[in-house]
Amino acid sequence: QQPVQSPQAVILREGEDAVINCSSSKALYSVHWYRQKHGEAPVFLMILLKGGEQKGHEKISASFNEKKQQSSLYLTASQLSYSGTYFCGTELQGGSEKLVFGKGTKLTVNP
Amino acid sequence: KAGVTQTPRYLIKTRGQQVTLSCSPISGHRSVSWYQQTPGQGLQFLFEYFSETQRNKGNFPGRFSGRQFSNSRSEMNVSTLELGDSALYLCASSLRSYGYTFGSGTRLTVV
């Protein structure tokens, strides 16, 4: 049930854009996105419920393609503070609150 | 409002011993989930409790157990510790369709 994230790692310069993908082989109820900085706990970014609505604000947004069971996280005009590991978590349709995480995408933003 | 509190922050145990970790969720959150985080495996789902009932369980051996009390506080127990149990153990509390809030974790080292 573990979702598959890609790429595994990304290196950017400040101001560049990045896209992180998350896909599942099963029908999803929701997709979550979290960022974890080294030595800290994961921090919630956003949740997408089935319906394909794009969420987010400012320079971090996400979409959920219900037909493909795929979600993408968009980081626009990246800042140094965006560095960290991004995890997507998925809940299956018909299930209760069991959030399973992908293996993460390490994002490094350099000056 | 207070966040998720995990105690203790650090533990060193010897192989064969058992350990109990504690998690106090955000007030009003009845769902508490536990994760094991290691560098190679990412965030692995252990179990999820809601109103004192275990609703979901991950693929961990029976040495890993947990419970939730009437005030939503949760504990997890690992018996007969093995070297491979060394990890960061994170708990998170949530309201359905909202994001998870993680505690700072308990770093367990088994020697």
Coordinates of C-alpha atoms in Angstrom, one line a residue:
Chain A
Q1 CA 0.0 0.0 0.0
Q2 CA 3.0 2.3 0.4
P3 CA 2.8 5.2 -2.2
V4 CA 5.7 5.7 -4.6
Q5 CA 7.4 9.0 -4.6
S6 CA 9.6 10.5 -7.3
P7 CA 12.2 11.7 -7.6
Q8 CA 14.2 10.5 -4.6
A9 CA 16.2 13.7 -4.4
V10 CA 16.3 17.1 -6.0
I11 CA 18.9 19.8 -5.9
L12 CA 17.8 23.3 -6.9
R13 CA 19.1 26.8 -6.9
E14 CA 17.1 29.5 -5.2
G15 CA 14.3 30.7 -7.4
E16 CA 13.9 27.5 -9.3
D17 CA 10.8 25.3 -9.4
A18 CA 10.3 21.7 -8.5
V19 CA 7.7 19.0 -8.8
I20 CA 7.4 16.0 -6.5
N21 CA 5.1 13.2 -7.5
C22 CA 3.3 10.6 -5.4
S23 CA 1.4 7.6 -6.8
S24 CA -0.7 4.8 -5.5
S25 CA -1.9 1.5 -6.9
K26 CA -5.1 1.7 -4.9
A27 CA -8.0 4.1 -4.8
L28 CA -7.4 6.9 -2.4
Y29 CA -9.5 8.9 0.0
S30 CA -6.9 11.5 0.7
V31 CA -3.3 12.5 0.1
H32 CA -1.2 14.4 2.6
W33 CA 2.0 16.3 2.1
Y34 CA 4.6 16.9 4.9
R35 CA 8.0 18.5 5.1
Q36 CA 10.6 17.3 7.6
K37 CA 13.8 19.2 8.3
H38 CA 16.8 17.5 9.7
G39 CA 16.4 16.7 13.4
E40 CA 12.8 17.9 13.5
A41 CA 9.3 16.3 13.3
P42 CA 7.4 16.2 10.0
V43 CA 5.2 19.3 9.5
F44 CA 1.9 19.2 7.7
L45 CA 1.7 21.2 4.5
M46 CA -1.7 20.3 3.0
I47 CA -4.3 17.6 2.5
L48 CA -6.1 16.8 -0.7
L49 CA -9.4 14.9 -0.6
K50 CA -10.7 12.9 -3.6
G51 CA -12.2 15.4 -6.1
G52 CA -9.0 16.6 -7.8
E53 CA -9.0 20.0 -6.2
Q54 CA -5.7 21.8 -6.3
K55 CA -4.8 23.3 -3.0
G56 CA -2.1 25.5 -1.6
H57 CA -1.2 29.0 -1.3
E58 CA 1.6 31.3 -2.4
K59 CA 4.4 29.2 -3.8
I60 CA 3.6 25.7 -2.6
S61 CA 0.6 24.0 -4.1
A62 CA -0.6 20.5 -4.9
S63 CA -3.0 18.6 -7.1
F64 CA -4.7 15.2 -6.9
N65 CA -5.6 13.2 -10.0
E66 CA -8.3 10.9 -8.8
K67 CA -8.4 8.8 -12.0
K68 CA -4.7 8.1 -11.8
Q69 CA -4.4 8.0 -8.0
Q70 CA -1.5 10.5 -8.3
S71 CA -0.7 13.6 -6.5
S72 CA 1.9 16.3 -7.3
L73 CA 3.5 18.9 -5.0
Y74 CA 4.6 22.1 -6.8
L75 CA 7.3 24.3 -5.3
T76 CA 7.6 27.6 -7.1
A77 CA 10.4 30.1 -6.9
S78 CA 12.1 27.9 -4.2
Q79 CA 13.6 29.5 -1.1
L80 CA 16.4 28.2 1.1
S81 CA 13.8 27.4 3.7
Y82 CA 12.2 24.9 1.4
S83 CA 15.1 22.5 2.0
G84 CA 14.1 19.2 3.7
T85 CA 12.6 15.9 3.0
Y86 CA 9.0 15.9 1.6
F87 CA 6.7 13.0 2.3
C88 CA 3.4 12.1 0.8
G89 CA 1.0 10.1 2.9
T90 CA -2.1 8.3 1.6
E91 CA -5.3 7.1 3.1
L92 CA -7.3 4.5 1.1
Q93 CA -10.9 4.8 0.1
G94 CA -13.2 3.0 2.5
G95 CA -10.5 2.8 5.2
S96 CA -10.3 4.5 8.5
E97 CA -7.4 6.8 9.5
K98 CA -4.4 4.8 8.4
L99 CA -1.9 7.1 6.8
V100 CA 0.9 5.4 5.0
F101 CA 3.9 7.4 3.9
G102 CA 6.1 7.2 0.8
K103 CA 9.9 7.0 1.3
G104 CA 10.4 10.7 0.9
T105 CA 12.0 13.2 -1.5
K106 CA 15.0 15.0 -0.3
L107 CA 15.0 18.6 -1.6
T108 CA 18.1 20.8 -1.3
V109 CA 17.9 24.4 -2.2
N110 CA 21.3 26.1 -2.7
P111 CA 22.0 29.9 -2.9
Chain B
K1 CA -2.7 25.5 22.0
A2 CA -0.4 22.8 23.2
G3 CA 1.1 20.5 20.6
V4 CA 1.7 16.7 20.7
T5 CA 4.0 15.8 23.6
Q6 CA 6.1 12.7 23.6
T7 CA 8.1 11.4 26.5
P8 CA 10.9 10.6 27.0
R9 CA 12.9 12.4 24.2
Y10 CA 15.8 9.9 24.4
L11 CA 16.2 6.4 25.7
I12 CA 19.0 3.9 25.8
K13 CA 18.1 0.3 26.4
T14 CA 19.8 -3.0 26.3
R15 CA 18.8 -5.9 24.1
G16 CA 16.1 -8.0 25.6
Q17 CA 14.7 -5.2 27.8
Q18 CA 11.3 -3.6 27.2
V19 CA 10.4 0.0 26.8
T20 CA 7.3 2.2 27.1
L21 CA 6.8 5.4 25.2
S22 CA 4.2 8.0 25.9
C23 CA 2.2 10.4 23.7
S24 CA -0.2 13.1 24.7
P25 CA -2.2 14.3 21.7
I26 CA -3.6 17.8 21.0
S27 CA -6.7 18.4 23.1
G28 CA -9.8 17.2 21.2
H29 CA -7.9 14.9 18.9
R30 CA -9.1 11.3 19.4
S31 CA -7.0 9.6 16.8
V32 CA -3.4 8.9 17.7
S33 CA -1.0 7.2 15.2
W34 CA 2.5 5.8 15.8
Y35 CA 5.4 5.6 13.3
Q36 CA 8.9 4.2 13.4
Q37 CA 11.4 6.3 11.4
T38 CA 14.7 5.0 10.3
P39 CA 17.1 6.3 7.7
G40 CA 16.6 3.4 5.3
Q41 CA 12.9 2.8 5.7
G42 CA 11.4 6.2 6.2
L43 CA 8.2 6.5 8.2
Q44 CA 6.7 3.1 8.9
F45 CA 3.2 2.9 10.2
L46 CA 2.9 1.0 13.5
F47 CA -0.7 1.4 14.6
E48 CA -3.6 3.9 15.0
Y49 CA -5.9 4.3 18.0
F50 CA -9.3 6.0 18.2
S51 CA -11.4 6.3 21.3
E52 CA -9.3 3.6 23.1
T53 CA -9.6 1.1 20.2
Q54 CA -6.9 0.0 17.9
R55 CA -8.4 0.6 14.4
N56 CA -5.3 0.0 12.3
K57 CA -2.1 -2.0 12.6
G58 CA 1.0 -2.0 10.5
N59 CA 3.3 -4.9 9.7
F60 CA 5.3 -5.1 12.8
P61 CA 5.9 -8.1 15.1
G62 CA 3.8 -8.7 18.2
R63 CA 6.6 -7.3 20.3
F64 CA 5.2 -3.9 19.4
S65 CA 2.0 -3.1 21.1
G66 CA 0.1 0.0 22.2
R67 CA -2.9 1.3 24.0
Q68 CA -5.0 4.5 24.3
F69 CA -6.6 5.8 27.5
S70 CA -9.9 7.5 27.9
N71 CA -8.2 10.9 27.9
S72 CA -6.7 10.0 24.4
R73 CA -3.2 9.8 25.7
S74 CA -1.4 6.8 24.2
E75 CA 1.5 4.5 25.0
M76 CA 3.4 2.1 22.9
N77 CA 5.4 -0.8 24.3
V78 CA 8.2 -2.7 22.7
S79 CA 9.2 -5.9 24.5
T80 CA 12.4 -8.0 24.1
L81 CA 14.2 -5.2 22.4
E82 CA 16.5 -5.9 19.4
L83 CA 19.3 -3.8 17.9
G84 CA 17.1 -3.2 14.9
D85 CA 14.5 -1.5 17.0
S86 CA 16.8 1.5 17.3
A87 CA 14.9 4.3 15.7
L88 CA 13.0 7.6 16.1
Y89 CA 9.4 6.8 17.2
L90 CA 6.9 9.5 16.3
C91 CA 3.3 9.8 17.3
A92 CA 0.8 12.1 15.6
S93 CA -2.7 13.2 16.5
S94 CA -5.4 14.2 14.1
L95 CA -8.9 15.0 13.2
R96 CA -10.3 13.2 10.2
S97 CA -9.7 15.1 6.9
Y98 CA -7.3 17.5 8.6
G99 CA -3.5 17.1 8.8
Y100 CA -1.6 15.2 11.3
T101 CA 0.4 17.0 14.0
F102 CA 3.5 15.1 15.0
G103 CA 5.3 15.1 18.3
S104 CA 9.1 15.6 18.5
G105 CA 9.6 11.9 18.9
T106 CA 11.4 9.5 21.1
R107 CA 14.9 8.5 20.0
L108 CA 15.4 4.9 21.1
T109 CA 18.9 3.4 21.0
V110 CA 19.2 -0.3 21.7
V111 CA 22.7 -1.5 22.7

